[in-house]
Coordinates of C-alpha atoms in Angstrom, one line a residue:
M1 CA 0.0 0.0 0.0
T2 CA 1.4 3.4 -1.0
V3 CA 1.1 6.1 1.7
H4 CA 2.4 9.6 1.2
F5 CA 3.9 11.3 4.2
R6 CA 6.1 14.1 5.5
R7 CA 8.8 13.4 8.1
A8 CA 11.1 15.6 10.0
G9 CA 12.8 16.1 13.4
S10 CA 14.5 13.6 15.7
G11 CA 13.6 11.8 18.9
E12 CA 10.9 9.4 19.8
P13 CA 8.5 8.9 16.8
L14 CA 5.2 10.7 16.7
L15 CA 2.6 9.9 14.1
L16 CA 0.0 12.5 13.0
I17 CA -3.3 11.4 11.4
H18 CA -5.8 13.8 9.8
G19 CA -9.6 13.6 9.5
I20 CA -12.0 12.6 6.7
G21 CA -11.5 14.6 3.5
H22 CA -8.4 16.3 4.7
R23 CA -4.6 15.9 4.2
H24 CA -1.4 15.8 6.2
Q25 CA -1.0 19.6 5.7
A26 CA -3.6 20.1 8.4
W27 CA -0.8 19.7 10.9
E28 CA 1.4 22.4 9.4
P29 CA 0.6 25.0 12.1
V30 CA 2.1 22.7 14.8
F31 CA 4.5 20.6 12.8
D32 CA 7.7 22.6 13.6
R33 CA 6.7 22.8 17.2
L34 CA 6.5 19.1 17.4
T35 CA 9.7 18.3 15.4
A36 CA 11.6 20.2 18.1
H37 CA 11.0 17.2 20.4
H38 CA 10.1 14.2 18.2
E39 CA 10.7 12.6 14.8
V40 CA 7.3 13.5 13.4
T41 CA 5.6 11.7 10.5
A42 CA 2.4 13.3 9.2
L43 CA 0.6 10.9 6.7
D44 CA -2.1 11.2 4.1
L45 CA -4.5 8.4 4.8
P46 CA -5.2 6.0 1.9
G47 CA -7.7 7.6 -0.4
F48 CA -6.9 11.2 0.8
G49 CA -4.2 13.8 0.0
N50 CA -1.6 12.3 -2.2
S51 CA -2.2 8.7 -1.0
P52 CA -4.1 6.6 -3.6
V53 CA -6.9 4.2 -2.8
P54 CA -5.4 0.8 -2.0
G55 CA -5.5 -1.7 -4.8
T56 CA -7.8 -3.9 -2.6
G57 CA -10.2 -0.9 -2.1
M58 CA -10.9 1.2 0.9
P59 CA -11.3 -0.5 4.3
A60 CA -14.9 -1.4 5.0
D61 CA -14.8 -0.4 8.7
M62 CA -12.7 1.0 11.5
A63 CA -11.2 -2.4 12.4
A64 CA -10.0 -2.8 8.8
T65 CA -8.7 0.8 8.8
V66 CA -6.6 0.2 11.9
A67 CA -5.4 -3.2 10.5
G68 CA -4.2 -1.4 7.4
V69 CA -2.3 1.2 9.4
L70 CA -0.3 -1.3 11.5
P71 CA 1.8 -2.8 8.6
V72 CA 2.6 0.7 7.4
L73 CA 4.1 1.5 10.8
T74 CA 6.1 -1.7 10.6
E75 CA 7.3 -0.8 7.1
W76 CA 8.4 2.6 8.3
G77 CA 10.2 1.2 11.4
L78 CA 7.9 3.0 13.8
E79 CA 7.8 0.7 16.8
R80 CA 5.1 1.9 19.3
P81 CA 5.2 5.6 18.2
H82 CA 3.2 8.3 19.9
V83 CA 0.1 9.2 17.9
A84 CA -2.1 12.2 17.6
G85 CA -5.2 12.6 15.4
Y86 CA -8.4 14.6 15.0
S87 CA -11.9 13.5 14.0
L88 CA -11.4 10.3 12.0
G89 CA -7.7 10.4 12.9
G90 CA -8.6 10.9 16.5
A91 CA -10.7 7.7 16.5
I92 CA -7.8 5.9 14.8
A93 CA -5.4 7.2 17.5
L94 CA -7.7 5.8 20.3
E95 CA -8.1 2.5 18.4
L96 CA -4.3 2.2 18.1
A97 CA -4.0 2.9 21.8
A98 CA -6.5 0.1 22.5
T99 CA -4.3 -2.4 20.6
G100 CA -1.2 -1.4 22.6
A101 CA 0.5 -0.4 19.3
V102 CA 1.4 3.1 20.4
A103 CA 3.2 4.8 23.4
S104 CA 0.6 7.5 23.9
A105 CA -2.5 8.9 22.1
T106 CA -3.8 12.4 21.8
A107 CA -7.2 12.7 20.1
F108 CA -8.9 15.9 19.1
S109 CA -12.7 15.7 18.6
P110 CA -12.5 12.0 17.9
A111 CA -15.2 10.2 16.0
G112 CA -17.1 7.5 17.7
F113 CA -18.8 9.4 20.6
F114 CA -21.7 10.6 18.6
T115 CA -25.4 9.5 18.4
S116 CA -26.8 8.3 15.1
A117 CA -28.5 11.7 14.6
E118 CA -25.2 13.6 15.4
R119 CA -23.3 11.4 13.0
R120 CA -25.8 12.1 10.2
R121 CA -25.7 15.8 10.9
A122 CA -21.9 15.8 10.9
L123 CA -21.7 13.9 7.6
A124 CA -24.3 16.2 6.0
I125 CA -22.2 19.3 6.9
L126 CA -19.0 17.6 5.5
R127 CA -20.9 16.6 2.3
M128 CA -22.1 20.1 1.8
L129 CA -18.5 21.4 2.1
R130 CA -17.4 18.8 -0.4
A131 CA -20.1 19.8 -2.8
N132 CA -19.0 23.4 -2.6
S133 CA -15.4 22.3 -3.5
Y134 CA -16.6 21.3 -6.9
L135 CA -16.8 24.9 -8.0
P136 CA -14.3 25.6 -10.8
T137 CA -10.9 26.1 -9.3
P138 CA -10.3 29.7 -10.6
I139 CA -13.6 30.7 -9.1
M140 CA -12.7 29.2 -5.8
R141 CA -9.4 30.9 -5.8
V142 CA -10.9 34.3 -6.4
A143 CA -13.7 33.7 -3.8
L144 CA -11.2 32.6 -1.1
R145 CA -9.3 35.8 -1.4
S146 CA -12.2 37.4 0.4
A147 CA -11.7 37.0 4.2
Y148 CA -15.5 37.0 4.6
L149 CA -16.0 34.1 2.1
R150 CA -13.1 32.2 3.6
A151 CA -14.7 32.5 7.0
L152 CA -18.0 31.4 5.6
C153 CA -16.6 28.4 3.9
F154 CA -14.4 27.1 6.8
A155 CA -16.5 28.2 9.8
P156 CA -17.9 24.7 10.3
L157 CA -14.3 23.4 10.8
M158 CA -12.5 26.2 12.6
A159 CA -13.2 28.9 15.1
R160 CA -10.9 31.4 13.4
P161 CA -11.0 30.5 9.7
T162 CA -9.6 33.8 8.6
L163 CA -6.2 32.7 9.9
L164 CA -6.0 30.4 6.8
D165 CA -4.2 32.0 3.9
V166 CA -5.7 31.7 0.4
E167 CA -3.3 29.0 -0.8
R168 CA -3.9 26.8 2.3
A169 CA -7.7 27.3 2.0
L170 CA -7.7 26.4 -1.7
G171 CA -5.5 23.4 -1.1
D172 CA -7.8 22.1 1.6
A173 CA -10.8 22.6 -0.6
L174 CA -9.2 20.7 -3.5
A175 CA -8.1 17.9 -1.1
L176 CA -11.7 17.6 0.0
R177 CA -12.8 17.4 -3.7
R178 CA -10.2 14.9 -4.7
G179 CA -10.4 12.6 -1.6
L180 CA -11.5 9.4 -3.4
G181 CA -11.9 7.7 -0.1
F182 CA -14.5 10.1 1.2
N183 CA -17.7 8.2 0.4
A184 CA -16.3 4.8 1.6
V185 CA -15.2 6.3 4.9
A186 CA -18.5 8.0 5.3
R187 CA -20.3 4.7 4.7
A188 CA -18.0 2.9 7.2
A189 CA -18.9 5.5 9.9
R190 CA -22.6 4.5 9.8
D191 CA -22.0 1.6 12.3
Y192 CA -19.0 3.0 14.2
R193 CA -19.0 3.7 17.9
F194 CA -15.8 3.8 20.0
D195 CA -15.9 0.9 22.5
C196 CA -14.5 2.5 25.7
R197 CA -14.1 -0.9 27.2
R198 CA -11.3 -1.5 24.9
L199 CA -9.2 1.2 26.6
S200 CA -10.2 0.2 30.2
D201 CA -7.0 -1.7 30.7
A202 CA -4.7 0.5 28.6
T203 CA -1.6 1.7 30.4
V204 CA -0.5 4.4 27.9
P205 CA -1.3 8.1 28.4
V206 CA -4.4 9.1 26.6
T207 CA -5.6 12.7 26.2
I208 CA -8.7 13.9 24.4
G209 CA -9.0 17.6 23.5
W210 CA -12.3 19.0 22.3
G211 CA -12.8 22.5 20.9
D212 CA -15.6 24.4 22.7
R213 CA -16.6 25.8 19.2
D214 CA -16.7 22.4 17.5
R215 CA -19.6 22.7 15.0
I216 CA -19.1 19.3 13.5
F217 CA -19.5 17.0 16.6
G218 CA -20.2 19.5 19.4
V219 CA -18.2 19.9 22.6
H220 CA -20.9 18.1 24.6
Q221 CA -19.5 14.8 23.2
A222 CA -16.5 15.3 25.3
E223 CA -18.6 14.5 28.4
R224 CA -19.3 11.1 26.9
A225 CA -15.6 10.5 26.4
R226 CA -15.0 11.7 30.0
A227 CA -17.6 9.3 31.4
G228 CA -16.5 6.4 29.2
L229 CA -12.7 6.9 29.7
P230 CA -12.2 7.9 33.3
A231 CA -8.4 7.2 33.0
A232 CA -8.0 9.6 30.1
R233 CA -7.3 13.3 30.4
V234 CA -10.2 15.1 28.7
V235 CA -9.6 18.8 28.1
T236 CA -11.8 21.5 26.6
L237 CA -10.0 23.8 24.2
P238 CA -11.2 27.4 24.4
R239 CA -11.9 29.2 21.2
C240 CA -11.1 26.2 19.1
G241 CA -13.2 24.4 16.4
H242 CA -13.3 20.8 15.1
V243 CA -9.8 21.2 13.5
P244 CA -8.0 23.1 16.3
M245 CA -4.4 23.2 15.0
S246 CA -4.9 26.5 13.1
D247 CA -7.1 28.1 15.9
D248 CA -4.5 27.7 18.7
P249 CA -1.3 25.9 17.5
D250 CA 0.5 26.6 20.8
L251 CA -2.3 24.9 22.9
V252 CA -2.6 21.9 20.5
A253 CA 1.2 21.3 20.4
A254 CA 1.5 21.7 24.2
L255 CA -1.3 19.1 24.7
I256 CA 0.4 16.6 22.4
L257 CA 3.8 17.1 23.9
E258 CA 2.5 16.9 27.5
T259 CA 0.9 13.6 26.5
T260 CA 4.0 12.2 24.9
G261 CA 6.0 13.3 28.0
A262 CA 8.3 15.5 26.0
V263 CA 7.4 18.5 28.1
P264 CA 6.0 18.6 31.7
G265 CA 2.3 19.0 32.2
T266 CA 0.9 22.3 33.3
E267 CA -1.9 23.1 35.6
R268 CA -5.0 24.0 33.6
P269 CA -8.5 25.2 34.6
D270 CA -11.2 22.6 35.2
P271 CA -11.5 20.9 31.8
S272 CA -15.2 20.4 32.2
V273 CA -15.7 24.1 31.9
S274 CA -15.6 25.8 28.5
V275 CA -14.0 29.2 28.4

């Protein structure tokens, strides 16, 4: 299986996994902060970014998705790396932690804590965003030069979408359009729930961060994660959306590095309270 990736830095390995319809560049706002402490690998999941759909087709469910990632880690020589992900990637990070394949897991707004209605709503929003990405590329480029239109287009994903520059916004829109794995992953999500029992005996550090302005899943889902995973650290991220790396790169990087143990943890306000 061919998987495109970007790697830099030195130290204990850290794997970064993006969400549905996105690409490894989602991690650019925090990438250099993380490479100061780790050898960081940010991948394009199969069927997204520059990674083609596998010859055998897209995985049919989350178990198959995780089973497909494990041999890639072996091929790359990543023995029990730390892992961080968001949305779909957050769910994969937690699933990898449940298998004992990683040294720590940091998950931002992970999939799998939604109700059926919340899942349908989230996919409807993402499908709407994908439909908009089929506008002719020159028209999108011109439209995204407007800070107002950029904010309108990316508000479902980020709390501060105007922080995106035009080229990054256009690249993300084109990645959403070209993500051949989108429909297969959306179908696979229909029956997915994260089974918290699978992490009950996990001994690795697990942190879940949830943006208090997450318009895709909603920060209230963090309470389900908190109730189901009492051993995990669950933190509300103030003024952050579903994809928080651009909204507050310092906070996101700090949370990952605290979880990996690269930097000491800091005292934070009660994570059950949104700021």
